[in-house]
Amino acid sequence: MNSDSVFTGKKDIVVYLSHIILIFSALIVAYPIIFLLFTSLKSTQEFFVNLFGLPLAPVWKNYPDAWQTGHLNMYFMNSLIVTGVSVLLTVVLTTMGGYALGKMNIPKSEAIIMGFMTFNFIPGIAIYISLYSMMAKMGLLSGYQALILPYTAWQIPFSMYIFKKFFETIPMDIIESSRIDGCTEFRTFFSIVLPLITPAMATVIVFNFINNWGELMWAQIVTASVMSLKTLTVGLLNFKTEMGVEWGQYSAGLCLVTVPLLLLFGYFQRYFIAGLTQGAVKG
Amino acid sequence: MIKNKQRSLGHAYMIKGFLFLLPATLVYLFFAVIPFFSNLVLSFQSWNGFGAKELIGLENYISAFKDRYFLLAIKNSLYLGFGSSIISVIVGVLLAWLLMYVGRRTGGIIRTILFSPSMIPAVITALIFSFVYEPEYGILNSFFGAIGLDSLQKAWLTNKATVLNSLLFVSAWKQVGLTMVLCFAGIQSIPQSLYESARLEGAGEWQVFRKITLPLIMSFIQLSAIFALMAGLKIYDTVLALTNGGPGKFSVVMPMWIMQNTFSFNNYGYGASMSMIFVLIVLLGMVITKKVVKGDAYEL
């Protein structure tokens, strides 16, 4: 929205005040991260004498040290595998489900998706306790599937909702003509419909990625007995004790997990927001 | 004839449709719905995780309401939930409004910055804040020291007077961006002509905000209030990483106490009953927010 086209004349003060307040708020949000970046390049000695300033003698070694001491390699790989596979599975399941609900004459499809969405509000802990004993009994707790399968499932309601909404906007004619031409439903789905829903796909992927990447509680429950599965969030909890008082290293470690995320998500932010506002139309 | 054929075609698609829907439904049933109902059953039982389950009626629920740490946890979670909801809605709406007076480019950059905490895992934001609150070298105390206000320096996370509000700040800090972005989307959907005619009639900026913007974005405000409330009531990662419920058990929150009782003390039945109370509180909080923040849909 261009401010010039909307307003004319006497609101100069409002415009100045807006800039000041907004920039100030942005600083409050950004400052801890900037501080972290500065600190990540300081030696422990420099940290104590030069708390706020730019690093005078940058210690790049903090980064590889943090990666090593914090076991970030293992945590990072685990998070990547778990998140990647579960997001992929959710996308496969919910494009199909959303297509069925949006375009395949299922009666009461609105009520069905609302059922999923309502259930989605239930706090995780009310599911985890029994799920843990169920999965233990079935021997599902020892490998990656212990995290992948539940993560896949928990993202289904929202993702399917987004896909359903999106499929509904695709005109029926396109689908019918392909059906009449003798395409199977699978063929119609993959070659005609799927290419049309890239924006929804992006929203769902970004949204699920953020949620699964940041999940802590279930990962804690599962990895309490299977240490080798520890994801980044669980691993980071012990980060501070492992680093001791090496503030520079500690900050470097935090930067390693934060900054790439910020760059990546900063780029994809609009898809995340699009997903939220779409979910907002009826929540 | 044709009609009949169409109907039977529709019928065929419906059956195929259910087949398409089946995998997602089964996965969700198995990993969410069934465990939830089995949790409900478990909440009436006594179980240590290994031996036989024993039906004990309402006993778990009765002990829950006598458990002073659980009651404290409810109080803390409610405080953080409603607190961060109120703060993030007020600040978020104001920021969204002010964004209208800023050019597109500047506004975009500010939006990206303010929204970024929503996308970082809560554990990481909490660890970043452990830097802010650190008593000796933390940003906050060093800042007060630097400007000569040593009297304001506190042990933020170990002092009972400040710990909850320190957590509340982190929670609100994380939520504000989301509220702002949602409300900004709402503001953008308001037709410009409404503003123009109000201004032509001589309405001031504040009046325009009160009389036009605010009523028209109520449904977005309602939604962000619910999002913030849910996030605050379910807050766990942040508290775990910053205080682990301390000092003592002073800042314990519901999910944390349930986790401890279940997985550390092996009281699975008891944990289940507390988690059911938690579910009720969350649903109740949602209903209350929906009532208090009325989101009437306006036809635009």
XYZ file of C-alpha atoms in Angstrom, chain A:
283
model
C 0.000 0.000 0.000
C 1.474 3.303 -1.047
C 1.027 5.939 1.614
C 1.098 8.815 -0.873
C -1.948 7.642 -2.734
C -3.988 7.206 0.407
C -3.364 10.362 2.303
C -3.010 13.998 1.555
C -2.112 16.971 3.691
C -2.242 17.307 7.435
C -1.247 13.858 8.564
C 2.489 14.620 8.511
C 2.792 14.157 12.268
C 1.025 10.816 12.076
C 3.431 9.709 9.370
C 6.503 10.760 11.382
C 5.207 9.138 14.553
C 4.410 5.941 12.670
C 7.930 5.720 11.328
C 9.447 6.310 14.755
C 7.259 3.776 16.562
C 7.590 1.101 13.889
C 11.346 1.427 13.567
C 11.692 1.368 17.340
C 9.610 -1.841 17.559
C 11.598 -3.424 14.765
C 14.773 -2.611 16.711
C 13.428 -4.241 19.875
C 12.745 -7.388 17.878
C 15.962 -7.358 15.890
C 18.376 -6.247 18.592
C 18.778 -9.539 20.470
C 19.692 -11.201 17.180
C 22.159 -8.466 16.219
C 23.707 -8.715 19.681
C 24.015 -12.450 19.140
C 25.787 -11.948 15.815
C 28.287 -9.538 17.361
C 28.912 -11.768 20.355
C 29.410 -14.832 18.172
C 32.638 -13.333 16.874
C 34.090 -12.316 20.226
C 36.487 -14.213 22.405
C 35.390 -14.806 25.969
C 37.790 -12.121 27.199
C 36.535 -9.582 24.706
C 32.938 -10.351 25.594
C 33.460 -9.136 29.149
C 35.156 -5.859 28.274
C 33.311 -5.047 25.059
C 29.743 -6.177 25.624
C 27.807 -3.994 23.213
C 30.309 -2.975 20.575
C 31.275 -4.559 17.278
C 33.787 -7.404 17.644
C 37.255 -5.834 17.522
C 39.183 -9.023 16.881
C 36.747 -11.400 15.168
C 37.145 -15.009 16.295
C 35.779 -17.031 13.379
C 36.836 -20.220 15.081
C 33.820 -19.904 17.391
C 31.643 -21.280 14.610
C 33.389 -24.591 13.877
C 33.984 -25.003 17.620
C 30.314 -24.568 18.406
C 29.318 -26.950 15.623
C 31.596 -29.563 17.174
C 31.075 -29.048 20.920
C 27.323 -28.741 20.517
C 27.030 -31.956 18.424
C 25.106 -29.797 15.994
C 25.979 -32.081 13.109
C 23.913 -34.984 14.420
C 21.017 -32.845 15.627
C 20.898 -30.979 12.372
C 20.831 -34.132 10.259
C 18.146 -35.677 12.445
C 15.963 -32.591 12.209
C 16.479 -32.417 8.486
C 15.510 -36.048 7.898
C 12.527 -35.996 10.239
C 11.188 -32.686 8.981
C 11.843 -33.384 5.322
C 10.192 -36.782 5.210
C 7.206 -35.825 7.358
C 6.484 -32.705 5.312
C 6.638 -34.745 2.121
C 4.272 -37.392 3.496
C 1.791 -34.805 4.757
C 1.773 -33.127 1.363
C 1.062 -36.419 -0.424
C -1.722 -37.415 1.968
C -3.409 -34.038 2.110
C -3.306 -33.127 -1.576
C -5.248 -36.332 -2.144
C -7.573 -35.741 0.800
C -8.079 -32.074 -0.027
C -8.835 -32.908 -3.643
C -11.374 -35.510 -2.548
C -13.083 -33.064 -0.182
C -12.977 -30.160 -2.603
C -13.819 -31.792 -5.909
C -15.145 -35.336 -5.609
C -18.751 -35.028 -4.451
C -18.155 -36.148 -0.919
C -21.248 -35.304 1.130
C -20.773 -33.071 4.193
C -17.192 -32.286 3.157
C -17.323 -28.989 5.060
C -18.309 -30.798 8.271
C -15.563 -33.370 7.760
C -12.802 -30.784 7.423
C -14.192 -28.809 10.380
C -14.026 -31.988 12.431
C -10.331 -32.301 11.610
C -9.724 -28.618 12.366
C -11.505 -28.680 15.728
C -9.477 -31.655 16.810
C -6.389 -29.720 15.848
C -6.895 -27.372 18.810
C -6.391 -30.111 21.373
C -3.127 -29.608 23.263
C -0.539 -32.158 22.213
C 0.126 -33.549 25.658
C -3.440 -34.984 25.752
C -2.452 -37.110 22.752
C 1.192 -37.891 23.530
C 0.666 -39.906 26.716
C -1.411 -42.663 25.142
C 0.315 -42.438 21.798
C 3.624 -43.119 23.505
C 2.389 -46.353 25.057
C 0.601 -47.356 21.845
C 3.733 -46.874 19.767
C 5.904 -48.558 22.381
C 3.679 -51.623 22.243
C 3.988 -51.755 18.471
C 7.754 -51.292 18.589
C 7.573 -48.071 16.608
C 9.646 -45.951 18.952
C 13.204 -46.860 18.034
C 13.752 -45.340 14.595
C 13.036 -42.157 12.699
C 9.443 -43.263 12.217
C 8.857 -42.519 15.906
C 9.004 -38.843 14.991
C 8.108 -38.906 11.318
C 4.749 -40.651 11.549
C 3.219 -38.474 14.293
C 4.573 -35.277 12.725
C 3.040 -36.313 9.426
C -0.305 -36.905 11.098
C -0.516 -33.750 13.191
C -0.110 -31.463 10.210
C -2.932 -33.122 8.284
C -5.910 -30.967 9.382
C -4.457 -27.591 8.495
C -2.802 -28.753 5.280
C -5.888 -30.548 4.054
C -7.954 -27.472 4.866
C -5.686 -25.267 2.747
C -5.748 -27.730 -0.145
C -9.519 -28.167 0.015
C -10.061 -24.380 -0.082
C -7.688 -24.099 -2.985
C -9.092 -26.978 -5.013
C -12.539 -25.453 -4.653
C -11.381 -22.413 -6.587
C -10.389 -24.503 -9.595
C -13.237 -24.517 -12.111
C -15.031 -27.829 -12.430
C -14.973 -27.596 -16.251
C -11.263 -28.316 -16.428
C -11.637 -31.431 -14.358
C -14.828 -32.644 -16.045
C -13.445 -32.265 -19.534
C -10.435 -34.299 -18.545
C -12.694 -36.922 -17.004
C -14.831 -36.994 -20.130
C -11.704 -37.396 -22.247
C -11.266 -40.635 -20.392
C -8.539 -39.697 -17.991
C -8.441 -41.714 -14.822
C -8.912 -39.798 -11.613
C -5.201 -40.214 -10.841
C -4.223 -38.878 -14.238
C -6.594 -35.906 -13.893
C -5.231 -35.215 -10.462
C -1.554 -35.378 -11.324
C -1.443 -33.856 -14.775
C -4.263 -31.291 -14.671
C -4.951 -30.289 -11.088
C -1.624 -30.531 -9.303
C 0.184 -27.971 -11.491
C -2.539 -25.457 -10.683
C -2.038 -25.485 -6.949
C 1.604 -24.472 -6.538
C 0.809 -21.521 -4.219
C -1.131 -23.755 -1.829
C 1.674 -26.272 -2.000
C 4.221 -23.623 -1.033
C 2.082 -22.482 1.880
C 1.651 -25.993 3.217
C 5.319 -26.883 2.863
C 6.590 -23.747 4.586
C 3.986 -23.962 7.327
C 4.646 -27.617 8.110
C 8.367 -27.181 7.887
C 8.315 -24.442 10.521
C 6.072 -26.428 12.850
C 7.938 -29.726 12.613
C 11.371 -28.145 12.736
C 10.461 -26.359 15.965
C 8.596 -29.195 17.686
C 9.996 -29.995 21.103
C 7.695 -31.885 23.441
C 7.138 -35.095 21.485
C 10.773 -35.138 20.425
C 11.745 -34.910 24.081
C 9.461 -37.800 25.022
C 10.747 -40.034 22.251
C 14.443 -39.213 22.501
C 14.559 -39.616 26.284
C 15.256 -43.289 25.597
C 16.685 -43.112 22.065
C 19.464 -40.539 22.247
C 20.584 -41.011 18.645
C 17.274 -39.533 17.437
C 17.740 -36.198 19.177
C 16.593 -33.335 17.002
C 17.883 -29.795 17.010
C 15.323 -28.475 19.495
C 16.048 -31.204 22.048
C 19.790 -30.916 21.530
C 19.752 -27.159 21.963
C 18.219 -27.505 25.420
C 21.539 -28.871 26.679
C 23.486 -26.413 24.634
C 24.088 -23.966 27.430
C 25.495 -26.510 29.860
C 27.690 -28.022 27.156
C 29.128 -24.644 26.240
C 29.856 -23.606 29.810
C 30.677 -19.895 29.937
C 32.049 -19.712 26.407
C 29.708 -16.923 25.439
C 31.210 -16.448 22.021
C 30.844 -20.098 21.118
C 27.378 -20.241 22.603
C 26.284 -17.301 20.462
C 27.955 -18.776 17.408
C 25.970 -21.980 17.923
C 22.725 -20.072 18.230
C 23.550 -18.074 15.114
C 24.238 -21.279 13.206
C 20.714 -22.491 13.831
C 18.960 -19.134 13.638
C 20.421 -17.137 10.790
C 19.968 -19.656 7.928
C 16.432 -20.171 9.167
C 15.751 -16.442 9.154
C 17.125 -16.027 5.643
C 15.217 -19.016 4.309
C 11.964 -18.182 6.021
C 12.342 -14.484 5.382
C 12.292 -15.398 1.722
C 9.292 -17.711 2.058
C 7.509 -15.569 4.622
C 4.695 -14.539 2.318
C 3.665 -18.154 1.826
C 3.560 -18.670 5.551
C 1.439 -15.558 5.981
C -0.776 -16.501 3.058
C -1.453 -19.803 4.786
C -2.335 -18.129 8.033
C -4.661 -15.611 6.452
C -6.347 -18.317 4.418
C -6.834 -20.289 7.591
C -8.127 -17.070 9.088
C -11.070 -16.672 6.774
C -12.742 -19.371 8.763
C -10.853 -20.555 11.780
